[in-house]
Tab-separated table of C-alpha atoms and ligand atoms in Angstrom:
chain	number	residue	atom	x	y	z
A	1	MET	CA	-18.385	33.819	-2.191
A	2	ASP	CA	-19.476	30.704	-0.303
A	3	ILE	CA	-18.379	27.593	-2.176
A	4	ALA	CA	-18.736	23.853	-1.683
A	5	ILE	CA	-16.592	21.346	-3.535
A	6	VAL	CA	-17.879	17.785	-3.737
A	7	GLY	CA	-14.971	15.377	-4.280
A	8	THR	CA	-11.461	16.107	-3.012
A	9	GLY	CA	-9.421	14.425	-5.728
A	10	TYR	CA	-6.794	16.279	-7.703
A	11	VAL	CA	-9.260	18.664	-9.410
A	12	GLY	CA	-11.481	19.304	-6.373
A	13	LEU	CA	-8.650	19.850	-3.957
A	14	THR	CA	-6.678	22.142	-6.243
A	15	THR	CA	-9.765	24.158	-7.174
A	16	GLY	CA	-10.829	24.412	-3.524
A	17	ALA	CA	-7.453	25.509	-2.208
A	18	CYS	CA	-6.924	28.022	-5.038
A	19	LEU	CA	-10.394	29.580	-4.638
A	20	ALA	CA	-9.856	29.771	-0.856
A	21	SER	CA	-6.571	31.570	-1.399
A	22	MET	CA	-8.497	34.170	-3.429
A	23	GLY	CA	-10.558	34.900	-0.303
A	24	HIS	CA	-13.617	32.739	-0.950
A	25	SER	CA	-15.012	30.550	1.845
A	26	VAL	CA	-14.576	27.003	0.643
A	27	ARG	CA	-15.752	23.722	2.140
A	28	CYS	CA	-14.406	20.566	0.525
A	29	VAL	CA	-16.646	17.560	1.020
A	30	ASP	CA	-15.690	13.922	0.569
A	31	ASN	CA	-17.334	10.703	1.705
A	32	ASP	CA	-13.902	9.260	2.549
A	33	ALA	CA	-13.717	10.225	6.232
A	34	GLY	CA	-10.098	9.042	6.496
A	35	LYS	CA	-9.050	11.358	3.668
A	36	ILE	CA	-10.889	14.274	5.279
A	37	GLU	CA	-9.050	13.627	8.557
A	38	ARG	CA	-5.706	13.601	6.752
A	39	LEU	CA	-6.533	16.820	4.907
A	40	ARG	CA	-7.570	18.505	8.149
A	41	ARG	CA	-4.106	17.709	9.468
A	42	GLY	CA	-2.631	19.330	6.344
A	43	ASP	CA	-1.585	15.941	4.956
A	44	VAL	CA	-2.221	16.315	1.202
A	45	PRO	CA	-2.565	12.856	-0.377
A	46	ILE	CA	-1.332	13.865	-3.852
A	47	PHE	CA	1.995	15.276	-4.968
A	48	GLU	CA	1.317	18.633	-6.601
A	49	VAL	CA	3.764	21.518	-6.549
A	50	GLY	CA	2.658	24.218	-4.067
A	51	LEU	CA	-0.610	22.534	-3.143
A	52	ASP	CA	0.255	21.447	0.387
A	53	ASP	CA	1.418	24.970	1.319
A	54	LEU	CA	-1.774	26.426	-0.112
A	55	VAL	CA	-3.961	23.930	1.770
A	56	LEU	CA	-2.173	24.686	5.047
A	57	ALA	CA	-2.233	28.466	4.610
A	58	THR	CA	-5.910	28.653	3.614
A	59	GLN	CA	-6.951	26.306	6.427
A	60	HIS	CA	-5.097	28.461	8.951
A	61	ALA	CA	-6.710	31.559	7.485
A	62	GLY	CA	-10.124	29.938	8.058
A	63	LYS	CA	-10.959	30.062	4.355
A	64	LEU	CA	-10.760	26.337	3.606
A	65	CYS	CA	-12.252	23.511	5.589
A	66	PHE	CA	-12.871	19.812	5.044
A	67	THR	CA	-15.907	17.805	6.000
A	68	ALA	CA	-17.408	14.379	5.397
A	69	ASN	CA	-20.829	15.792	6.265
A	70	LEU	CA	-22.465	16.613	2.936
A	71	ALA	CA	-25.415	18.531	4.394
A	72	GLU	CA	-23.115	20.764	6.437
A	73	GLY	CA	-20.803	21.214	3.484
A	74	ILE	CA	-23.273	22.396	0.890
A	75	ARG	CA	-26.183	24.007	2.774
A	76	GLN	CA	-24.935	27.615	2.612
A	77	ALA	CA	-23.103	27.376	-0.684
A	78	GLU	CA	-23.768	29.793	-3.551
A	79	ILE	CA	-21.869	27.400	-5.803
A	80	VAL	CA	-21.575	23.621	-5.478
A	81	PHE	CA	-18.754	22.298	-7.654
A	82	ILE	CA	-19.040	18.628	-8.608
A	83	CYS	CA	-15.497	17.257	-8.862
A	84	VAL	CA	-15.988	13.506	-8.494
A	85	GLY	CA	-14.305	10.934	-10.713
A	86	THR	CA	-15.602	9.949	-14.149
A	87	PRO	CA	-13.829	6.675	-14.944
A	88	THR	CA	-14.011	4.838	-18.259
A	89	LYS	CA	-16.328	1.876	-18.729
A	90	ASP	CA	-15.228	-1.235	-20.632
A	91	ASP	CA	-16.761	0.101	-23.862
A	92	GLY	CA	-14.784	3.371	-23.598
A	93	CYS	CA	-17.855	5.376	-22.506
A	94	VAL	CA	-17.703	7.562	-19.420
A	95	ASP	CA	-19.056	6.110	-16.197
A	96	LEU	CA	-21.222	8.889	-14.776
A	97	SER	CA	-22.383	6.923	-11.738
A	98	PHE	CA	-20.298	8.963	-9.265
A	99	VAL	CA	-21.679	12.212	-10.681
A	100	GLU	CA	-25.236	10.882	-10.538
A	101	LYS	CA	-24.733	9.637	-6.989
A	102	ALA	CA	-23.355	13.032	-5.931
A	103	ILE	CA	-26.379	14.776	-7.442
A	104	ASP	CA	-28.812	12.430	-5.672
A	105	GLU	CA	-26.971	13.012	-2.403
A	106	ILE	CA	-26.824	16.818	-2.596
A	107	ALA	CA	-30.447	17.185	-3.736
A	108	PRO	CA	-32.060	16.958	-0.269
A	109	PHE	CA	-29.763	19.648	1.194
A	110	ILE	CA	-29.033	22.123	-1.564
A	111	ALA	CA	-30.371	25.687	-1.242
A	112	ASN	CA	-32.734	26.790	-4.019
A	113	SER	CA	-30.400	29.556	-5.127
A	114	SER	CA	-27.228	27.411	-5.337
A	115	VAL	CA	-25.665	26.923	-8.744
A	116	VAL	CA	-24.466	23.378	-9.427
A	117	VAL	CA	-21.253	23.448	-11.470
A	118	LEU	CA	-19.811	20.371	-13.160
A	119	LYS	CA	-16.011	20.387	-13.151
A	120	SER	CA	-15.651	16.654	-13.650
A	121	THR	CA	-14.920	15.832	-17.294
A	122	VAL	CA	-18.263	14.665	-18.646
A	123	PRO	CA	-19.681	14.011	-22.127
A	124	ALA	CA	-21.761	16.580	-23.970
A	125	GLY	CA	-25.285	16.669	-22.585
A	126	SER	CA	-24.332	15.745	-19.009
A	127	ALA	CA	-25.202	19.130	-17.482
A	128	ARG	CA	-28.651	18.928	-19.043
A	129	MET	CA	-29.021	15.382	-17.754
A	130	ILE	CA	-28.032	16.606	-14.261
A	131	LYS	CA	-30.606	19.401	-14.479
A	132	ALA	CA	-33.289	16.792	-15.251
A	133	ARG	CA	-32.051	14.533	-12.464
A	134	LEU	CA	-32.308	17.372	-9.923
A	135	ALA	CA	-35.852	18.053	-11.129
A	136	ARG	CA	-36.759	14.475	-10.210
A	137	HIS	CA	-35.921	15.516	-6.638
A	138	ASP	CA	-38.018	18.691	-7.033
A	139	ARG	CA	-34.867	20.777	-7.260
A	140	TYR	CA	-34.612	23.357	-10.033
A	141	ASN	CA	-31.147	24.777	-9.428
A	142	PRO	CA	-29.216	26.307	-12.309
A	143	VAL	CA	-26.586	23.880	-13.620
A	144	ALA	CA	-23.366	24.983	-15.322
A	145	SER	CA	-20.337	23.362	-16.892
A	146	ASN	CA	-16.927	24.801	-16.053
A	147	PRO	CA	-14.252	22.437	-17.370
A	148	GLU	CA	-10.771	22.540	-15.920
A	149	PHE	CA	-7.530	22.778	-17.869
A	150	LEU	CA	-5.085	22.064	-15.066
A	151	ARG	CA	-2.010	19.990	-15.804
A	152	GLU	CA	-0.733	17.657	-13.135
A	153	GLY	CA	2.519	19.015	-11.786
A	154	SER	CA	1.601	22.634	-12.511
A	155	ALA	CA	-2.054	22.662	-11.481
A	156	VAL	CA	-1.775	25.524	-8.988
A	157	SER	CA	0.088	27.747	-11.395
A	158	ASP	CA	-2.321	26.794	-14.222
A	159	PHE	CA	-5.295	27.710	-12.021
A	160	PHE	CA	-4.013	31.247	-11.490
A	161	ASN	CA	-2.740	31.721	-15.049
A	162	PRO	CA	-5.326	30.197	-17.358
A	163	ASP	CA	-5.337	30.837	-21.112
A	164	ARG	CA	-9.112	31.070	-20.833
A	165	ILE	CA	-11.971	30.172	-18.523
A	166	ILE	CA	-14.966	28.407	-20.025
A	167	VAL	CA	-18.372	29.058	-18.507
A	168	GLY	CA	-21.019	26.761	-19.939
A	169	ALA	CA	-24.440	27.966	-18.875
A	170	ASP	CA	-27.904	27.563	-20.355
A	171	GLU	CA	-29.444	29.933	-17.804
A	172	GLY	CA	-28.621	33.546	-16.975
A	173	ALA	CA	-28.395	32.879	-13.228
A	174	ALA	CA	-25.629	30.305	-13.673
A	175	ALA	CA	-23.681	32.532	-16.068
A	176	GLN	CA	-23.944	35.531	-13.730
A	177	THR	CA	-22.805	33.609	-10.659
A	178	LEU	CA	-19.765	32.193	-12.441
A	179	SER	CA	-18.938	35.579	-13.989
A	180	ARG	CA	-18.865	36.972	-10.458
A	181	LEU	CA	-16.612	34.140	-9.302
A	182	TYR	CA	-14.163	34.728	-12.137
A	183	GLY	CA	-14.493	38.538	-12.178
A	184	SER	CA	-10.944	39.112	-10.950
A	185	PHE	CA	-9.555	36.954	-13.794
A	186	ALA	CA	-11.580	38.887	-16.377
A	187	ALA	CA	-10.356	42.148	-14.829
A	188	ARG	CA	-6.749	41.178	-15.561
A	189	GLY	CA	-7.515	40.268	-19.136
A	190	VAL	CA	-8.122	36.495	-18.938
A	191	PRO	CA	-10.792	35.644	-21.517
A	192	VAL	CA	-13.864	34.307	-19.698
A	193	LEU	CA	-15.849	32.693	-22.494
A	194	THR	CA	-19.525	32.068	-21.892
A	195	THR	CA	-21.253	29.455	-23.988
A	196	SER	CA	-23.837	26.684	-23.657
A	197	THR	CA	-23.251	23.736	-21.328
A	198	VAL	CA	-22.983	21.363	-24.299
A	199	ASN	CA	-20.343	23.519	-25.984
A	200	ALA	CA	-18.344	23.778	-22.764
A	201	GLU	CA	-18.434	20.022	-22.291
A	202	LEU	CA	-17.317	19.421	-25.867
A	203	CYS	CA	-14.602	22.049	-25.574
A	204	LYS	CA	-12.897	20.058	-22.804
A	205	TYR	CA	-12.753	16.881	-24.888
A	206	ALA	CA	-11.811	18.717	-28.058
A	207	SER	CA	-8.971	20.546	-26.285
A	208	ASN	CA	-7.484	17.403	-24.770
A	209	ALA	CA	-7.912	15.419	-27.988
A	210	PHE	CA	-6.294	18.168	-30.055
A	211	LEU	CA	-3.269	18.393	-27.753
A	212	ALA	CA	-2.977	14.608	-27.819
A	213	LEU	CA	-3.168	14.702	-31.634
A	214	LYS	CA	-0.277	17.166	-31.707
A	215	ILE	CA	1.808	14.749	-29.655
A	216	GLY	CA	0.754	11.728	-31.709
A	217	PHE	CA	1.564	13.624	-34.897
A	218	ILE	CA	5.028	14.738	-33.827
A	219	ASN	CA	5.774	11.212	-32.606
A	220	GLU	CA	5.043	9.871	-36.090
A	221	VAL	CA	7.154	12.588	-37.707
A	222	ALA	CA	9.908	11.565	-35.271
A	223	ASP	CA	9.684	8.005	-36.624
A	224	LEU	CA	10.149	9.419	-40.101
A	225	CYS	CA	13.150	11.477	-38.965
A	226	GLU	CA	14.841	8.282	-37.814
A	227	GLN	CA	14.533	6.844	-41.314
A	228	VAL	CA	15.919	9.863	-43.165
A	229	ASP	CA	18.678	11.001	-40.815
A	230	GLY	CA	16.600	13.960	-39.621
A	231	ASP	CA	16.414	15.512	-36.168
A	232	ILE	CA	12.949	15.886	-34.690
A	233	SER	CA	14.015	18.616	-32.235
A	234	GLU	CA	14.909	20.872	-35.118
A	235	VAL	CA	11.888	19.906	-37.214
A	236	SER	CA	9.593	20.446	-34.238
A	237	ALA	CA	11.110	23.860	-33.439
A	238	CYS	CA	10.767	24.978	-37.062
A	239	VAL	CA	7.165	23.748	-37.310
A	240	GLY	CA	6.193	25.216	-33.931
A	241	HIS	CA	7.394	28.685	-34.892
A	242	ASP	CA	4.382	28.981	-37.166
A	243	LYS	CA	1.980	30.844	-34.878
A	244	ARG	CA	-0.929	29.006	-36.432
A	245	ILE	CA	0.560	25.762	-35.130
A	246	GLY	CA	2.313	26.819	-31.935
A	247	GLY	CA	5.356	25.203	-30.368
A	248	SER	CA	3.830	23.527	-27.332
A	249	PHE	CA	2.926	19.839	-27.176
A	250	LEU	CA	5.322	19.098	-30.000
A	251	SER	CA	7.872	17.215	-27.910
A	252	PRO	CA	8.182	13.599	-29.012
A	253	GLY	CA	8.252	10.892	-26.376
A	254	PRO	CA	7.236	7.364	-25.536
A	255	GLY	CA	3.532	8.087	-26.087
A	256	PHE	CA	1.214	10.208	-23.989
A	257	GLY	CA	-0.241	8.883	-20.753
A	258	GLY	CA	-1.884	10.128	-17.594
A	259	SER	CA	-5.407	10.130	-16.299
A	260	CYS	CA	-6.734	12.494	-18.962
A	261	PHE	CA	-5.525	12.234	-22.563
A	262	PRO	CA	-5.957	8.478	-23.081
A	263	LYS	CA	-9.261	8.383	-21.208
A	264	ASP	CA	-10.712	11.494	-22.818
A	265	ALA	CA	-9.624	10.428	-26.304
A	266	ARG	CA	-11.345	7.056	-25.815
A	267	ALA	CA	-14.459	8.780	-24.472
A	268	LEU	CA	-14.619	11.070	-27.512
A	269	VAL	CA	-14.322	8.067	-29.805
A	270	ALA	CA	-17.060	6.210	-27.893
A	271	LEU	CA	-19.339	9.268	-27.949
A	272	GLY	CA	-18.780	9.774	-31.677
A	273	ARG	CA	-19.560	6.134	-32.392
A	274	ARG	CA	-22.689	6.200	-30.280
A	275	LEU	CA	-23.955	9.321	-32.049
A	276	GLY	CA	-22.907	8.339	-35.570
A	277	ALA	CA	-20.285	11.092	-35.790
A	278	ASN	CA	-17.136	8.962	-35.913
A	279	GLN	CA	-13.999	10.610	-34.540
A	280	THR	CA	-11.701	8.740	-36.901
A	281	LEU	CA	-8.574	10.834	-36.309
A	282	VAL	CA	-8.772	10.394	-32.567
A	283	GLU	CA	-9.599	6.712	-32.973
A	284	ARG	CA	-6.394	6.207	-34.976
A	285	LEU	CA	-4.500	8.269	-32.422
A	286	VAL	CA	-5.566	6.032	-29.527
A	287	HIS	CA	-4.351	3.000	-31.467
A	288	SER	CA	-1.071	4.535	-32.630
A	289	ASN	CA	-0.254	5.776	-29.108
A	290	GLU	CA	-0.642	2.269	-27.677
A	291	GLN	CA	1.381	0.757	-30.521
A	292	ARG	CA	4.130	3.276	-29.962
A	293	LYS	CA	4.690	2.162	-26.381
A	294	LYS	CA	4.924	-1.469	-27.522
A	295	ARG	CA	7.270	-0.596	-30.397
A	296	LEU	CA	9.668	1.189	-28.068
A	297	ALA	CA	9.813	-1.909	-25.860
A	298	HIS	CA	10.778	-3.919	-28.949
A	299	ARG	CA	13.369	-1.341	-29.904
A	300	ILE	CA	15.076	-1.921	-26.546
A	301	LEU	CA	14.900	-5.685	-27.063
A	302	GLN	CA	16.443	-5.401	-30.517
A	303	GLU	CA	19.464	-3.522	-29.223
A	304	LEU	CA	20.265	-5.939	-26.405
A	305	ASP	CA	22.661	-8.767	-27.249
A	306	LYS	CA	21.047	-11.364	-25.006
A	307	PRO	CA	17.788	-9.996	-23.621
A	308	SER	CA	17.046	-12.945	-21.320
A	309	VAL	CA	20.217	-12.393	-19.302
A	310	SER	CA	20.205	-8.605	-19.502
A	311	THR	CA	19.566	-5.973	-16.902
A	312	VAL	CA	17.859	-2.735	-17.910
A	313	ALA	CA	17.708	0.410	-15.789
A	314	ILE	CA	14.580	2.524	-16.165
A	315	LEU	CA	14.927	6.167	-15.200
A	316	GLY	CA	11.562	7.847	-14.609
A	317	THR	CA	8.336	5.868	-14.562
A	318	ALA	CA	5.636	8.526	-13.996
A	319	PHE	CA	3.488	9.446	-16.993
A	320	LYS	CA	5.359	12.741	-17.032
A	321	ALA	CA	7.857	14.631	-14.903
A	322	GLY	CA	6.799	16.367	-11.699
A	323	THR	CA	4.106	13.908	-10.636
A	324	ASP	CA	3.829	10.657	-8.709
A	325	ASP	CA	1.148	9.455	-11.105
A	326	MET	CA	1.702	6.335	-13.197
A	327	ARG	CA	-1.757	6.080	-14.736
A	328	GLU	CA	-1.393	5.020	-18.393
A	329	ALA	CA	2.351	5.719	-18.157
A	330	ALA	CA	4.488	4.258	-20.940
A	331	ALA	CA	6.305	2.329	-18.203
A	332	LEU	CA	3.189	0.232	-17.622
A	333	THR	CA	3.329	-1.082	-21.206
A	334	ILE	CA	7.079	-1.190	-21.790
A	335	LEU	CA	8.261	-2.764	-18.533
A	336	PRO	CA	5.947	-5.827	-18.610
A	337	ILE	CA	7.106	-6.604	-22.176
A	338	LEU	CA	10.746	-6.526	-21.035
A	339	LEU	CA	9.973	-8.567	-17.911
A	340	GLU	CA	8.241	-11.214	-20.036
A	341	ARG	CA	11.498	-11.693	-21.957
A	342	GLY	CA	13.326	-12.449	-18.739
A	343	ILE	CA	15.021	-9.062	-18.436
A	344	THR	CA	15.904	-7.866	-14.945
A	345	ILE	CA	14.602	-4.342	-14.477
A	346	LYS	CA	15.864	-1.864	-11.934
A	347	ALA	CA	13.845	1.341	-11.846
A	348	HIS	CA	14.199	4.753	-10.306
A	349	ASP	CA	11.681	7.568	-10.096
A	350	PRO	CA	11.951	10.369	-7.523
A	351	GLN	CA	8.230	10.289	-6.787
A	352	CYS	CA	6.856	6.956	-7.983
A	353	SER	CA	8.712	4.124	-6.332
A	354	HIS	CA	5.912	3.507	-3.836
A	355	THR	CA	3.156	3.452	-6.481
A	356	GLY	CA	5.450	1.604	-8.870
A	357	ALA	CA	6.230	-1.175	-6.405
A	358	LYS	CA	2.500	-1.920	-6.161
A	359	LEU	CA	1.859	-1.766	-9.915
A	360	LEU	CA	5.026	-3.545	-11.034
A	361	PRO	CA	6.094	-5.786	-8.156
A	362	ASP	CA	8.605	-7.726	-10.302
A	363	VAL	CA	10.674	-4.615	-10.879
A	364	LEU	CA	13.549	-3.876	-8.494
A	365	TRP	CA	12.870	-0.332	-7.300
A	366	ARG	CA	15.852	1.796	-6.334
A	367	ASP	CA	15.919	5.107	-4.438
A	368	ASP	CA	18.915	6.371	-6.335
A	369	PRO	CA	19.457	6.549	-10.112
A	370	TYR	CA	23.056	5.356	-9.758
A	371	ALA	CA	21.882	2.243	-7.895
A	372	ALA	CA	19.421	1.617	-10.748
A	373	VAL	CA	22.091	1.787	-13.480
A	374	ALA	CA	24.676	-0.337	-11.622
A	375	ASN	CA	25.521	-3.398	-13.771
A	376	ALA	CA	22.823	-2.525	-16.307
A	377	ASP	CA	23.323	-3.409	-19.958
A	378	ALA	CA	21.106	-0.519	-20.979
A	379	ALA	CA	19.536	2.519	-19.329
A	380	VAL	CA	16.258	4.022	-20.533
A	381	VAL	CA	15.059	7.541	-19.727
A	382	LEU	CA	11.253	7.252	-19.844
A	383	THR	CA	10.319	10.341	-17.854
A	384	GLU	CA	12.497	13.378	-17.462
A	385	PRO	CA	12.754	14.329	-13.800
A	386	ASP	CA	15.970	16.279	-13.734
A	387	TYR	CA	18.136	13.488	-15.118
A	388	HIS	CA	20.150	16.046	-17.073
A	389	SER	CA	22.076	16.702	-13.871
A	390	LEU	CA	23.198	13.048	-13.701
A	391	ASP	CA	26.944	12.492	-13.647
A	392	LEU	CA	27.042	10.565	-16.919
A	393	ARG	CA	30.652	9.427	-16.504
A	394	ARG	CA	29.647	7.861	-13.214
A	395	VAL	CA	26.626	6.293	-14.918
A	396	ALA	CA	28.872	4.871	-17.632
A	397	SER	CA	31.374	3.502	-15.139
A	398	LEU	CA	28.615	1.783	-13.160
A	399	MET	CA	26.882	0.275	-16.200
A	400	ARG	CA	27.900	-3.049	-17.692
A	401	GLY	CA	26.765	-2.018	-21.183
A	402	ASP	CA	26.821	1.261	-23.071
A	403	LEU	CA	23.259	1.686	-24.369
A	404	LEU	CA	21.437	4.810	-23.265
A	405	PHE	CA	17.890	5.135	-24.635
A	406	ASP	CA	16.695	8.692	-24.204
A	407	PHE	CA	12.973	8.420	-24.958
A	408	ARG	CA	12.365	12.060	-23.980
A	409	ASN	CA	15.383	13.546	-25.799
A	410	HIS	CA	16.164	14.894	-22.385
A	411	LEU	CA	19.900	14.438	-22.032
A	412	ASN	CA	22.702	16.445	-23.565
A	413	GLY	CA	23.849	14.143	-26.368
A	414	ASP	CA	27.428	15.457	-26.357
A	415	LYS	CA	27.782	14.646	-22.671
A	416	VAL	CA	26.319	11.180	-23.185
A	417	LEU	CA	28.853	10.501	-25.928
A	418	ALA	CA	31.715	12.018	-23.957
A	419	ALA	CA	30.900	9.562	-21.182
A	420	GLY	CA	31.379	6.737	-23.685
A	421	LEU	CA	27.702	5.774	-23.992
A	422	ARG	CA	25.673	5.267	-27.137
A	423	HIS	CA	22.844	7.824	-27.283
A	424	LEU	CA	19.612	6.499	-28.745
A	425	GLY	CA	17.079	9.287	-28.733
A	426	ILE	CA	13.709	9.703	-30.403
A	427	GLY	CA	13.536	11.016	-33.960
A	428	ARG	CA	17.242	11.566	-34.363
A	429	PRO	CA	20.156	9.437	-35.471
A	430	CYS	CA	21.701	7.092	-32.951
A	431	ARG	CA	24.904	8.787	-31.818
A	432	LEU	CA	28.003	6.775	-31.064
A	433	PRO	CA	30.749	7.784	-28.671
A	434	SER	CA	34.059	8.753	-30.183
A	435	ALA	CA	35.648	6.068	-27.996
A	436	PRO	CA	34.081	3.071	-26.294
A	437	LYS	CA	33.249	3.251	-22.619
A	438	GLY	CA	36.434	3.129	-20.576
A	439	ALA	CA	38.617	2.869	-23.737
A	440	THR	CA	42.115	4.167	-23.845
A	441	ALA	CA	43.679	5.619	-27.003
A	442	GLY	CA	45.415	2.286	-27.601
A	443	ASP	CA	42.346	0.078	-27.920
A	444	TRP	CA	40.166	2.392	-29.956
A	445	ARG	CA	38.200	0.704	-32.668
A	446	ASP	CA	35.736	1.965	-35.172
A	447	ILE	CA	32.578	1.122	-33.277
A	448	ALA	CA	30.517	2.950	-35.900
A	449	ALA	CA	30.921	-0.177	-37.993
A	450	ALA	CA	29.771	-2.507	-35.215
A	451	PRO	CA	26.376	-4.082	-35.950
A	452	TYR	CA	23.577	-3.233	-33.545
B	501	LIG	C1	-3.801	17.360	-19.510
B	501	LIG	C2	-4.020	18.737	-20.160
B	501	LIG	O1	-2.758	19.270	-20.563
B	501	LIG	C3	-4.708	19.699	-19.187
B	501	LIG	O2	-4.996	20.930	-19.862
B	501	LIG	C4	-6.028	19.068	-18.731
B	501	LIG	O3	-6.679	19.877	-17.778
B	501	LIG	C5	-5.721	17.727	-18.083
B	501	LIG	O4	-5.068	16.877	-19.042
B	501	LIG	C6	-7.038	17.145	-17.654
B	501	LIG	O5	-7.865	16.822	-18.514
B	501	LIG	O6	-7.319	17.115	-16.434
B	501	LIG	P1	-2.003	16.303	-17.843
B	501	LIG	O7	-2.654	14.983	-18.145
B	501	LIG	O8	-1.737	16.660	-16.440
B	501	LIG	O9	-2.893	17.513	-18.433
B	501	LIG	O10	-0.600	16.287	-18.572
B	501	LIG	P2	0.066	16.946	-19.873
B	501	LIG	O11	1.126	17.863	-19.438
B	501	LIG	O12	-0.943	17.463	-20.794
B	501	LIG	O13	0.770	15.647	-20.508
B	501	LIG	C7	0.007	14.529	-20.943
B	501	LIG	C8	0.904	13.491	-21.557
B	501	LIG	O14	1.438	13.948	-22.792
B	501	LIG	C9	2.117	13.109	-20.725
B	501	LIG	O15	2.353	11.726	-20.820
B	501	LIG	C10	3.254	13.897	-21.346
B	501	LIG	O16	4.513	13.332	-21.115
B	501	LIG	C11	2.856	13.833	-22.799
B	501	LIG	N1	3.424	14.925	-23.620
B	501	LIG	C12	3.076	16.209	-23.383
B	501	LIG	C13	4.294	14.615	-24.654
B	501	LIG	O17	4.631	13.433	-24.889
B	501	LIG	N2	4.781	15.625	-25.432
B	501	LIG	C14	4.425	16.929	-25.223
B	501	LIG	O18	4.904	17.801	-25.999
B	501	LIG	C15	3.564	17.225	-24.181
């Protein structure tokens, strides 16, 4: 099929490259001419596993091209995907101005038979609003909603292996065109669920909010575990084995972040308030997630003997492993609180140091985790990019102190203890080494009794 994608951000670019690799002819349009030039050279501006190879291969195969010329990009298209950003306004509502602008700009050039498909995450009713907006330009194209469920870091794999595809269509023509597009998925058993545009739009918010609720819930159970000498990993595994609950998104951590969960949860709350259908659970979740990040900063402060003269190493600053994205990352709440108390922070993240240096200029960014932990009183694992392969004895010998906060329960506790470090995870008892860091048999003391 002939496809145009308007907006070459993370969703647009991934969708475009994946559809092109399935044999469709895809033109990605963006009004940022510099970005288009970079993409033409195969220079993918985001870090996403497998995406750059896919962009290069599909460009070479003549299936994917990039243009800043909107008219040229959309004129022939059977489907025009709208993948522009939908940021949050100050009141938590979704700012639809980029979507509206895109619609006004495509209207003069779009073919009568083209189906306009909203992939941007938009509140319920947006597709119908877009339909009305097109009509103001004397355009009566079918409009559909086709939300995406791609996770950063595994977006390409998620595209090809979806749990389901949602086709929101109020008109037969839109439903038929999208059924054709996703025919090969249906043929291999992927459920392609057709519903109204409003239902599809709500489904995206409900899915993200529900997953975020699972995380928020397990985080609170983890807090409880800490009070009763429980172990959240075991509780979570036992709970998740119930098929009605499911084991995924039950890993505790420093609070969820990223460009989607916090923003979409706030948008659902704002929509509910505006329509008199309060989303009280999600409202509490947004609050408790923010509080959690602050509380963990205070937990670090509590454990340090003299915070104002301490050095803390932060390992992993992205909102999750496998990305270079720090939007709404726990690091953005925790690190400023520590900096305010006069703590020196040295941070390492395999992908984020460039972004991090701009967002947190007072942090000393290091290219190597061992350089980050050198002379640190405490080390904090905030994101889990492969730190389990760290040489923990080397870490311990480089550190001045012996506190290792593992806010992703990512490290092997026995190895942490064997290295002589205290292991402070989430939702499990603090574990103490059998001997202090660097101790010999002669100077062993019962550090379990030491106050901290
Ligand atoms: C999320 C959804 O998972 C995708 O389905 C959706 O398409 C996407 O938002 C979107 O709306 O575009 P993403 O934000 O990339 O994807 O990341 P997730 O893997 O969902 O993680 C979100 C946050 O939750 C991260 O901070 C992660 O560390 C945290 N998390 C996740 C946990 O703390 N515990 C878990 O068990 C899972």
